[in-house]
Coordinates of C-alpha atoms and ligand atoms in Angstrom, one line a residue:
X1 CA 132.5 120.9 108.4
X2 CA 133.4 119.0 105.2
X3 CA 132.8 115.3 105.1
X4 CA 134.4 111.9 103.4
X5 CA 134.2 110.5 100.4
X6 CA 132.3 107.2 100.7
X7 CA 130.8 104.9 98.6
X8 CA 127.2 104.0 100.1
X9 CA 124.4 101.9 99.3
X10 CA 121.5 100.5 101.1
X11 CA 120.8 96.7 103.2
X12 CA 120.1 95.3 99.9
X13 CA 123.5 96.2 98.8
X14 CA 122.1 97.1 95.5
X15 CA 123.3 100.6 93.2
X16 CA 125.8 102.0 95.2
X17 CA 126.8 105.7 95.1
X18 CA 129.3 108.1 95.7
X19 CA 128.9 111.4 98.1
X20 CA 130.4 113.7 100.9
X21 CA 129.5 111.7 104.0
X22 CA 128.8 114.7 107.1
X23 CA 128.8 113.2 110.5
X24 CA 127.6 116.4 112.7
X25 CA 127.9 115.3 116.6
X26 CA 125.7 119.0 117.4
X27 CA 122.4 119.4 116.0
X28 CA 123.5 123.4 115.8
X29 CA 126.3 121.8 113.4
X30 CA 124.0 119.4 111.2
X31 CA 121.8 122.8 110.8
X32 CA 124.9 124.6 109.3
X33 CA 125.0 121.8 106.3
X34 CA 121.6 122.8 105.2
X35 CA 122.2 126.7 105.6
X36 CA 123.3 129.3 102.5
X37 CA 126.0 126.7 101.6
X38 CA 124.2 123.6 101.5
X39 CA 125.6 121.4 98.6
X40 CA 124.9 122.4 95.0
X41 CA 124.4 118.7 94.1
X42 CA 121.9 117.9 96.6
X43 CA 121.4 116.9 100.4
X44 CA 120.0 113.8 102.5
X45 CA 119.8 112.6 105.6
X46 CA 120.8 109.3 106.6
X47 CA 120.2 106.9 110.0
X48 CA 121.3 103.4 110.0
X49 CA 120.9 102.2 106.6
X50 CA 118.5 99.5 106.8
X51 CA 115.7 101.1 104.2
X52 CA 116.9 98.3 101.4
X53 CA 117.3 100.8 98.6
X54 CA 119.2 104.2 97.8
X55 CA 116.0 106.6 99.8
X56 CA 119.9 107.0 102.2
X57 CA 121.8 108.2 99.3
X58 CA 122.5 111.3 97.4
X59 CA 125.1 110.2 94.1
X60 CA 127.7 113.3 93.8
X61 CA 125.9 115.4 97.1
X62 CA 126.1 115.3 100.8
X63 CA 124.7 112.9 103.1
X64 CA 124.4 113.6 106.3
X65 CA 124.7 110.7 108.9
X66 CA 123.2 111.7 112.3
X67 CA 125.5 108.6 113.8
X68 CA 126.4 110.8 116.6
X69 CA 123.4 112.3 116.9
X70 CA 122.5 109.7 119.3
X71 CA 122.2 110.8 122.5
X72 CA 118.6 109.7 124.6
X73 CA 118.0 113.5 126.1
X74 CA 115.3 112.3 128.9
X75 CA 113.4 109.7 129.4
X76 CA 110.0 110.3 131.7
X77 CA 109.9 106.6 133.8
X78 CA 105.8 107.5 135.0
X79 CA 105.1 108.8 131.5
X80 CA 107.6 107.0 129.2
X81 CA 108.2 110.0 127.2
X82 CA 111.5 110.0 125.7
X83 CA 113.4 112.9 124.1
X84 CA 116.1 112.1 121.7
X85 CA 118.6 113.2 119.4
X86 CA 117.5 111.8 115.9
X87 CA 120.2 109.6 115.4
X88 CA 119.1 107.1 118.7
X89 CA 118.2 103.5 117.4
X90 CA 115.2 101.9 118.8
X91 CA 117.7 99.3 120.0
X92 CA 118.9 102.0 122.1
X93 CA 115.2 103.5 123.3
X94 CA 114.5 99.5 124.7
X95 CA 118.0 99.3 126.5
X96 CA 116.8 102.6 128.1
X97 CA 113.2 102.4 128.6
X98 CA 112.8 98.3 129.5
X99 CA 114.0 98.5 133.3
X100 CA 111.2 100.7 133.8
X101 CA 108.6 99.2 131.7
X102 CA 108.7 100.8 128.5
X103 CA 109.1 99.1 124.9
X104 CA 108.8 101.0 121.4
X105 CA 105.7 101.7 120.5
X106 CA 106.0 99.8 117.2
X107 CA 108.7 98.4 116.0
X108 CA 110.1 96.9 112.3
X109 CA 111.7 93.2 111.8
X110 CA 114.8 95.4 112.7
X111 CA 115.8 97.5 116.1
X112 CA 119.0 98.7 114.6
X113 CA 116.8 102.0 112.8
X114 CA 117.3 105.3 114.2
X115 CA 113.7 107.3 115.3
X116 CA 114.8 109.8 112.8
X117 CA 114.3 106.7 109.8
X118 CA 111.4 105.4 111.8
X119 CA 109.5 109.0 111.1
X120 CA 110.6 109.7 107.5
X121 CA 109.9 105.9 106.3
X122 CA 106.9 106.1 108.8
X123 CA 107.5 102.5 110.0
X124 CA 105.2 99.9 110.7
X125 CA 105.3 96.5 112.8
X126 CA 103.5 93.2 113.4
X127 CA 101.0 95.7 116.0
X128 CA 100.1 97.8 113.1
X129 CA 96.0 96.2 113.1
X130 CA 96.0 98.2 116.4
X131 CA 99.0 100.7 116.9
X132 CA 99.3 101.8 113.5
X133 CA 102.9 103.4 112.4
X134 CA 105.2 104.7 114.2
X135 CA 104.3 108.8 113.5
X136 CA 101.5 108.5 115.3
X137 CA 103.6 108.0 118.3
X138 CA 105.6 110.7 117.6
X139 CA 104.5 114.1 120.3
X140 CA 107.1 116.4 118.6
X141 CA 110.1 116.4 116.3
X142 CA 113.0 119.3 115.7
X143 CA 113.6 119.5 112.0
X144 CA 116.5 121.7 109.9
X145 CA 114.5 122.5 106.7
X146 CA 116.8 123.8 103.7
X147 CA 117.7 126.6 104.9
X148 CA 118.9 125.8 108.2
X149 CA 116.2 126.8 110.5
X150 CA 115.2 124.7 113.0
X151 CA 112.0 124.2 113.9
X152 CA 109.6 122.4 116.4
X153 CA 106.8 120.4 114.9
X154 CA 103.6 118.8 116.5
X155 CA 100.6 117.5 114.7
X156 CA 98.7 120.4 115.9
X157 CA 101.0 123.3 115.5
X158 CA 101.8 122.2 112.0
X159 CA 100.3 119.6 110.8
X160 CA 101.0 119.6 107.4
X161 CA 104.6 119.6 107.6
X162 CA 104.0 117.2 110.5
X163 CA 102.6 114.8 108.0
X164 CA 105.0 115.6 104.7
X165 CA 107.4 114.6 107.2
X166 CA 106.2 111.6 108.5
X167 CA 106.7 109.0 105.7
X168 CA 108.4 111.8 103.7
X169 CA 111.7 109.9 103.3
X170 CA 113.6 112.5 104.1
X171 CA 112.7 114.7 101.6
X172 CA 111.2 117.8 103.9
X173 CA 114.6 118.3 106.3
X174 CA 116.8 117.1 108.8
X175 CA 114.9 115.5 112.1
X176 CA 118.0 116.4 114.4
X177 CA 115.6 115.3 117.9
X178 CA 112.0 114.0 118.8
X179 CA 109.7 113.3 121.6
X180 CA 108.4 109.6 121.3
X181 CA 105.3 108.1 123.6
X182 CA 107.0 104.3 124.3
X183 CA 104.6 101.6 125.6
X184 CA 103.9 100.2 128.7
X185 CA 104.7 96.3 129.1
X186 CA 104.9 94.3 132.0
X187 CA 107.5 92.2 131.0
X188 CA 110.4 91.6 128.2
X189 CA 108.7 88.6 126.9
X190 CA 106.0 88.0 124.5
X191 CA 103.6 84.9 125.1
X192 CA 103.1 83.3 121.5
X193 CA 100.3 81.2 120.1
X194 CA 101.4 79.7 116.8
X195 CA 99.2 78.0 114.3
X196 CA 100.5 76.4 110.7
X197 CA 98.0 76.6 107.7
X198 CA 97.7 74.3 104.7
X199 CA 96.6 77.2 102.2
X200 CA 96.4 81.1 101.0
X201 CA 92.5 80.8 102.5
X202 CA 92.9 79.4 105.9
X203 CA 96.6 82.2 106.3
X204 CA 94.0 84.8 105.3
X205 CA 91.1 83.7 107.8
X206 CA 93.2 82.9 110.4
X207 CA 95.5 86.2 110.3
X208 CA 91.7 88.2 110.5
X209 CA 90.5 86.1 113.2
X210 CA 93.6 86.6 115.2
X211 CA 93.9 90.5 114.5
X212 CA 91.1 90.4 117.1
X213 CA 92.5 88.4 119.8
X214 CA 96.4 89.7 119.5
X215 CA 98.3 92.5 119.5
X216 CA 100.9 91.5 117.4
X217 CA 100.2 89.1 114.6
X218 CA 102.1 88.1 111.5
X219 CA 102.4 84.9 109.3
X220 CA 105.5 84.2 107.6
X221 CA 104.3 82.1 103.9
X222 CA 106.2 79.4 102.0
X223 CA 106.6 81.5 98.5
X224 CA 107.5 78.5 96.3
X225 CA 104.6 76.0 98.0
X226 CA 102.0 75.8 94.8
X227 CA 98.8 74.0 94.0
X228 CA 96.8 72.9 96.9
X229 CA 100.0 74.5 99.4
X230 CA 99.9 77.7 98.0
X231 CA 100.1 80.3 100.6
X232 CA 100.8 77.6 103.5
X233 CA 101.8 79.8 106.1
X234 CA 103.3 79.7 109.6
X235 CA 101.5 82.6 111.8
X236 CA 102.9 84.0 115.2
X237 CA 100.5 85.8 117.4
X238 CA 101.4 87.3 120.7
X239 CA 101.2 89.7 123.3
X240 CA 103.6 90.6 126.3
X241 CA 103.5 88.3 129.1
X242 CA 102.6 89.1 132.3
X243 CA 105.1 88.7 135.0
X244 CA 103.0 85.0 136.1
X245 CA 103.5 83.6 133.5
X246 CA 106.9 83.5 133.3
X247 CA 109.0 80.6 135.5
X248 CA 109.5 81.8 138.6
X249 CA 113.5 82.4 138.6
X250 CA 112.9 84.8 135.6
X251 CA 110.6 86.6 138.1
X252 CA 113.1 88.3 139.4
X253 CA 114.0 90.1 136.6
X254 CA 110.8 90.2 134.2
X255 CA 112.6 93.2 131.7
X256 CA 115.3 91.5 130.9
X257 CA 116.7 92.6 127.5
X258 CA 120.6 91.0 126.2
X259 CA 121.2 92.5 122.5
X260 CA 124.3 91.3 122.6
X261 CA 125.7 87.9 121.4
X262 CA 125.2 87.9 117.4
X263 CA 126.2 85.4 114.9
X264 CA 127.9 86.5 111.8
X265 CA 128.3 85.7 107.9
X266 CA 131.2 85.5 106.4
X267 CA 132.4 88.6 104.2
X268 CA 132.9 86.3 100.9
X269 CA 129.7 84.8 100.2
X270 CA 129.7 83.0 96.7
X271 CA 127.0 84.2 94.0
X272 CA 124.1 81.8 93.5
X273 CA 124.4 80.0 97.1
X274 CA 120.7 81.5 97.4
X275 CA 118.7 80.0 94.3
X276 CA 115.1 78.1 94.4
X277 CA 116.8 75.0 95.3
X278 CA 118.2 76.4 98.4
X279 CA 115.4 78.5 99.2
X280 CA 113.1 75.6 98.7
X281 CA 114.6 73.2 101.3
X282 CA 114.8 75.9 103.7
X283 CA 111.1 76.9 103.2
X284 CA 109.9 73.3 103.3
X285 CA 112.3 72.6 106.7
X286 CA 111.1 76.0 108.2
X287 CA 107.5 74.6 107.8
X288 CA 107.0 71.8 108.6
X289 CA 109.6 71.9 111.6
X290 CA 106.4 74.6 112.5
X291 CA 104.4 73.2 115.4
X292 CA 100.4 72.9 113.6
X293 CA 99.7 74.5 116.9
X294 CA 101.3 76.0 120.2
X295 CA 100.2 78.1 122.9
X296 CA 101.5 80.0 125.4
X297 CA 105.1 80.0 124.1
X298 CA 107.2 82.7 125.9
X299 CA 109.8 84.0 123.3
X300 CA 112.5 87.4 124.1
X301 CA 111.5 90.7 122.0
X302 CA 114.9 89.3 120.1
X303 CA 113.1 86.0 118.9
X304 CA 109.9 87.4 118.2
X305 CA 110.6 90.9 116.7
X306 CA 113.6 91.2 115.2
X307 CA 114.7 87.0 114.3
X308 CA 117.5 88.6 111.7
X309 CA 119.2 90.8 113.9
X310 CA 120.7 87.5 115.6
X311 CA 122.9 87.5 112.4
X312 CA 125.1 90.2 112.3
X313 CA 125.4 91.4 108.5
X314 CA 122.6 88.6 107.1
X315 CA 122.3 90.7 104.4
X316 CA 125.9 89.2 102.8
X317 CA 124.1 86.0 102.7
X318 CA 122.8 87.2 99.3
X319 CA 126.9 87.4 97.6
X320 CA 128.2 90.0 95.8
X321 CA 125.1 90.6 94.0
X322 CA 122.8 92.0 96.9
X323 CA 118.9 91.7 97.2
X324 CA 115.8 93.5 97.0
X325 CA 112.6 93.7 98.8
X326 CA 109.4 94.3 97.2
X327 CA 106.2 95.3 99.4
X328 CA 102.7 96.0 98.5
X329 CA 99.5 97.1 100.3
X330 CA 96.3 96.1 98.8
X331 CA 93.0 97.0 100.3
X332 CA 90.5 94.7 102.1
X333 CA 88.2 93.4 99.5
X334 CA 91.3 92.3 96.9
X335 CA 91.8 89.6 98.4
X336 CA 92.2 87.3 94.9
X337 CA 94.7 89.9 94.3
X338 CA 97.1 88.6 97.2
X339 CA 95.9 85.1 96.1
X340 CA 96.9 86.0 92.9
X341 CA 100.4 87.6 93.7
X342 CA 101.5 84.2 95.3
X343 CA 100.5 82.3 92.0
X344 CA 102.9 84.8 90.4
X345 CA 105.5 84.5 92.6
X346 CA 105.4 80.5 93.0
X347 CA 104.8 80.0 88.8
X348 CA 108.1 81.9 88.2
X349 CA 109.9 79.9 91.0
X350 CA 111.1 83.2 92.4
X351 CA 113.4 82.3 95.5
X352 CA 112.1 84.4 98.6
X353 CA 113.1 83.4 102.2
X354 CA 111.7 86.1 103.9
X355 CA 108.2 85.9 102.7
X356 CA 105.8 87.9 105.0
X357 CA 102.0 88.6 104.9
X358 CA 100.3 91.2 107.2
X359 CA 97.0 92.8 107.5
X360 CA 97.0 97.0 108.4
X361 CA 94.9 98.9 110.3
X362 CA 94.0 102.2 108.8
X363 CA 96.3 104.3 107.7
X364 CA 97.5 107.7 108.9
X365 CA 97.5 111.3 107.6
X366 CA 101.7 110.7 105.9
X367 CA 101.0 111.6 102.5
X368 CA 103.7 109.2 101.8
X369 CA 102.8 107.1 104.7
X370 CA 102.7 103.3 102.8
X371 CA 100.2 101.7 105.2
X372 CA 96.5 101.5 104.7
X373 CA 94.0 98.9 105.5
X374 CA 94.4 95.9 103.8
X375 CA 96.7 92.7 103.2
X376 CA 100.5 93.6 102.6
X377 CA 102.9 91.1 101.3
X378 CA 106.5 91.6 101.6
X379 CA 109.4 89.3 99.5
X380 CA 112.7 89.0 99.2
X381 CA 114.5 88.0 95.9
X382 CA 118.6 87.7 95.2
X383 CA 118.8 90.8 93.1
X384 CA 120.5 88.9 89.7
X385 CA 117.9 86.8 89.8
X386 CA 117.0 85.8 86.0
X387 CA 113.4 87.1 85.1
X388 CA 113.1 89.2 88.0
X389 CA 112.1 92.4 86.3
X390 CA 109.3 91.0 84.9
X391 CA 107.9 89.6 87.4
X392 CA 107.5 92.5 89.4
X393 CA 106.6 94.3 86.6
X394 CA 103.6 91.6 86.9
X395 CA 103.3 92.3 90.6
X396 CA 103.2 96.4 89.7
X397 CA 100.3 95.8 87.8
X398 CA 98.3 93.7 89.9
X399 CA 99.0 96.2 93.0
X400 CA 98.2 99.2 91.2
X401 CA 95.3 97.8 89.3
X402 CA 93.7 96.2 92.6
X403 CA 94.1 100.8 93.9
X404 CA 97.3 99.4 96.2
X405 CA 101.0 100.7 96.3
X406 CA 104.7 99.8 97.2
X407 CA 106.8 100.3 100.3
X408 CA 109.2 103.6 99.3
X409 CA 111.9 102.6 101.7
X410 CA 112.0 99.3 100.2
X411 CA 111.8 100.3 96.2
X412 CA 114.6 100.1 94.0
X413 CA 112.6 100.1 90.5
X414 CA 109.2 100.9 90.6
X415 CA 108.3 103.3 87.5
X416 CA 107.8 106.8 88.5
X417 CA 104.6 107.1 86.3
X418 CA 103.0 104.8 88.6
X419 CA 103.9 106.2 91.8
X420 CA 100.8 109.2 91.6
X421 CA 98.3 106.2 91.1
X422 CA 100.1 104.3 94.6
X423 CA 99.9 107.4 96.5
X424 CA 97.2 109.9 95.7
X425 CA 98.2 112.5 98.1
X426 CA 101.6 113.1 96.1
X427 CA 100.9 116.0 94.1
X428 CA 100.1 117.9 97.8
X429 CA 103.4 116.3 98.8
X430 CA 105.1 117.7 95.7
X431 CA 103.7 121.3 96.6
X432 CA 104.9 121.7 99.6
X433 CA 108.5 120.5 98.5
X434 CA 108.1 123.6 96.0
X435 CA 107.4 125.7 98.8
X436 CA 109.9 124.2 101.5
X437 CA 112.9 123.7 99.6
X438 CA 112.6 125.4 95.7
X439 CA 115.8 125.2 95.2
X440 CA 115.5 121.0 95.8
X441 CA 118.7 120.6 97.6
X442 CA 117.0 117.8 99.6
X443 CA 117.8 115.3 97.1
X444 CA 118.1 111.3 97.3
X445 CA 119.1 108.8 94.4
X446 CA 115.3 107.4 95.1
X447 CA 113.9 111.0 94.8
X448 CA 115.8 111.9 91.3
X449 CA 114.9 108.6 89.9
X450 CA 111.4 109.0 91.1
X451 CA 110.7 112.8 90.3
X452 CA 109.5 112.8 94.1
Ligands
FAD501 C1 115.7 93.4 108.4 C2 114.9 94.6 108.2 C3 113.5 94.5 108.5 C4 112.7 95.6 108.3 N1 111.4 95.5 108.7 C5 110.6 96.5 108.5 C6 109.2 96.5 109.0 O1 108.8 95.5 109.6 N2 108.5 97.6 108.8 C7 109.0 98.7 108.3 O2 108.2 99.7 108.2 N3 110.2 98.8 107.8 C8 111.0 97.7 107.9 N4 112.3 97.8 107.5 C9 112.8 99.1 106.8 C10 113.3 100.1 107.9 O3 112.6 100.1 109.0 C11 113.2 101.5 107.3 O4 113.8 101.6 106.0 C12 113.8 102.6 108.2 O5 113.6 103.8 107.6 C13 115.3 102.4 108.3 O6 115.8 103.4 109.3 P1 117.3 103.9 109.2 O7 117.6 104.6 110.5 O8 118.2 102.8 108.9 O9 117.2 104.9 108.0 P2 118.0 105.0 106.6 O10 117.8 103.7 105.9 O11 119.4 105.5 106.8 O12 117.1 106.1 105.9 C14 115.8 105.8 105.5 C15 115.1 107.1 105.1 O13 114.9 107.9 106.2 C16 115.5 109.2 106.0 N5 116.1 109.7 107.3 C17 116.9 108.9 108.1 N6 117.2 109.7 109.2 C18 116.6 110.9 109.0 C19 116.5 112.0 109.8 N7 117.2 112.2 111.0 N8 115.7 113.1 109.4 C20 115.1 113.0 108.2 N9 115.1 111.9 107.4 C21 115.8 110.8 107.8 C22 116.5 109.0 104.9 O14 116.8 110.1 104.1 C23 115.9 107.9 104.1 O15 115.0 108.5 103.2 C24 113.2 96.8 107.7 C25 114.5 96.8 107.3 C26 115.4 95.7 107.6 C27 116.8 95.8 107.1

């Protein structure tokens, strides 16, 4: 099968690149691409192309879209075990699984990501305190090694591919299918408590106190607010409803799910139209239209989980420039660290709408997996921004020095000598890349610039 040309780059619309694009609609066909003839320049896989950066690309080599890899095999209505072609978004798994009761068992501040991105970025959501990522939901997956092989994997009959994989970015083989646990809910709506805090102390207090009392927690932060404001924070907490305590004519339909009906952006956006002044306005109108406290609020999985996907292509909002995101994990006990990473961020008037603070449960067993326990912090900043580099150069510093690391599928710059200090288990990853694929055809524009 030969592919297009194309010119890709990532949601951030940031470094484009060049490469063959493969679209195999057979999983017998995508295994072909990484046989004998694989590409001398380099293969990778690619889902939907929300990680923000280039993990999706492959400058001068093949990418292989699994876009019609999307078929939901089975889906088990008592067990709510779904098989699926690797391609399927989770959008797709909640259309599926929601009549009878079952929701992803985690999902990002996105549903349009395939399951096959969801295992190699090892995703996490606002349930991580108590679900943790979305591998460990993952019974089974079929991946093409180089090669062309295809093999079944579980965490027990090989775990250590199992766990290369998972959080991997791509870098061990095609995922062509998997076998997913989903989640039982009782209805399509989320009951939400929401409290707003004056400062960094009372957003960190209260996102611990509530990680024992919710499921799903988050707090979205005010990154410009400084002085006796810094940190203020909006938090959401929730959990699905039960079918009570919705109003009685939604009764009759408690899993209702509409995707549809999105609002878009215009393809021009002028440069500059998100600067501090802008960003500022918003931030103060988003807070303080913020209740200081609500309970009982019944929002759609739309509104609560994925707020951005009610804009179709946000990311243009951002001009011709693009954007990146930057996320860290620290551990529990560096907490002046987060404290410090807002003074940072507000002192050089850094522009981030989406501005959200977390804390993880334990990590898993990925040995690129980014979670672990502690406070993560993610920001977004319009990518010219002037002075940028240095301060997350700042921010680098301050993560790596308080034993934390940064979010692979977001990256676009952090240095590669720093990565072994962020993620400890990398020289095991590294080995078994040696062994799996010596040849190093599985090859992305993150992995070349990283040495990964
Ligand atoms: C608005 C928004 C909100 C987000 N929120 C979160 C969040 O809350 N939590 C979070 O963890 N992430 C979040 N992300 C990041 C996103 O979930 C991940 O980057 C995810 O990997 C994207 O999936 P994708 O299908 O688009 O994969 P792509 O972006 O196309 O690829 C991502 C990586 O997965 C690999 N890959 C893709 N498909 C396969 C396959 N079949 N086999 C092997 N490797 C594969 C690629 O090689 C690449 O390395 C968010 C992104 C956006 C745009």
């Amino acid at each position: 099968m030969s592919g297009r040309t194309v010119r890709l780059t990532g949601w951030g619309r940031i470094l484009p690149s060049v490469a063959e694009l493969a679209t195999p609609a057979t999983a017998a066909s995508a295994a072909e691409l990484l046989g004998g003839r694989a590409a001398a320049r380099g293969v990778i896989p690619r889902g939907l192309g929300r990680s923000y950066n280039n993990a999706a690309q492959c400058a001068g080599g093949m990418v292989i879209s699994t876009a019609r890899l999307n078929r939901i095999l089975s889906l088990d209505a008592a067990t709510g075990l779904a098989a699926c072609e690797a391609g399927v978004s989770l959008e797709q798994l909640m259309v599926a699984g929601l009549p009878a009761g079952w929701f992803v068992p985690v999902s990002p501040g996105t549903r349009q990501v395939t399951v096959g991105g969801a295992i190699a970025a090892d995703v996490h959501g606002k349930n991580h305190h108590v679900a943790g990522s979305f591998a460990g939901h993952v019974a089974s997956f079929d991946l093409v090694p180089p090669g062309g092989e295809p093999r079944t994997v579980t965490p027990q009959s090989d775990p250590s591919l199992f766990w290369a994989t998972a959080g991997g970015m791509g870098l061990t083989g095609l995922i062509v299918r998997a076998t997913v646990q989903l989640k039982r809910v009782a209805t399509s709506r989320v009951l939400v408590d929401t409290v707003r805090t004056a400062d960094i102390d009372e957003t960190m207090a209260t996102l611990a106190e509530h990680d024992r009392g919710y499921g799903y927690t988050v707090a979205w932060s005010d990154s410009l607010a400084r002085g006796a404001g810094l940190g203020r924070s909006v938090i959401t907490s929730g959990d699905f409803a039960q079918p009570a305590d919705l109003p009685p004519p939604d009764r009759q339909d408690p899993f209702a799910f509409r995707p549809g009906a999105r609002l878009g952006v215009p393809p021009h956006v002028p440069p500059g139209l998100i600067n501090r002044y802008t960003i500022g306005l918003a931030n103060q109108a988003w807070y303080r239209k913020a209740p200081r406290s609500r309970r009982g609020e019944l929002q759609t999985i739309g509104t609560f989980f994925h707020p951005l996907d009610g804009i179709r292509n946000w990311n243009r909002v951002y001009g011709p420039g693009g954007f990146l995101q930057y996320q860290y994990v620290v551990p529990f006990g560096q907490e002046a660290a987060v404290r410090r990473s807002f003074e940072l961020v507000s002192g050089a008037r850094a522009p981030s709408f989406v501005t959200v603070l977390k804390r993880f449960g334990p990590g898993d067993d990925g040995l690129l997996s980014f979670p672990m326990a502690g406070w993560t912090l993610a920001l977004d900043f319009p990518a010219r921004m002037p002075g940028l580099a240095g301060l997350l150069g700042r921010l680098d510093r301050l993560v790596v020095g308080a034993g934390g690391r940064v979010y692979l599928a977001k990256d676009s710059r952090v240095p590669p000598g720093m990565l072994a200090e962020m993620y400890p288990r990398l020289a095991e990853f590294a080995k078994l890349r040696a062994e799996l694929d010596p040849a190093g055809i599985l090859t992305s524009d993150l992995s070349r610039r990283l040495g990964l």
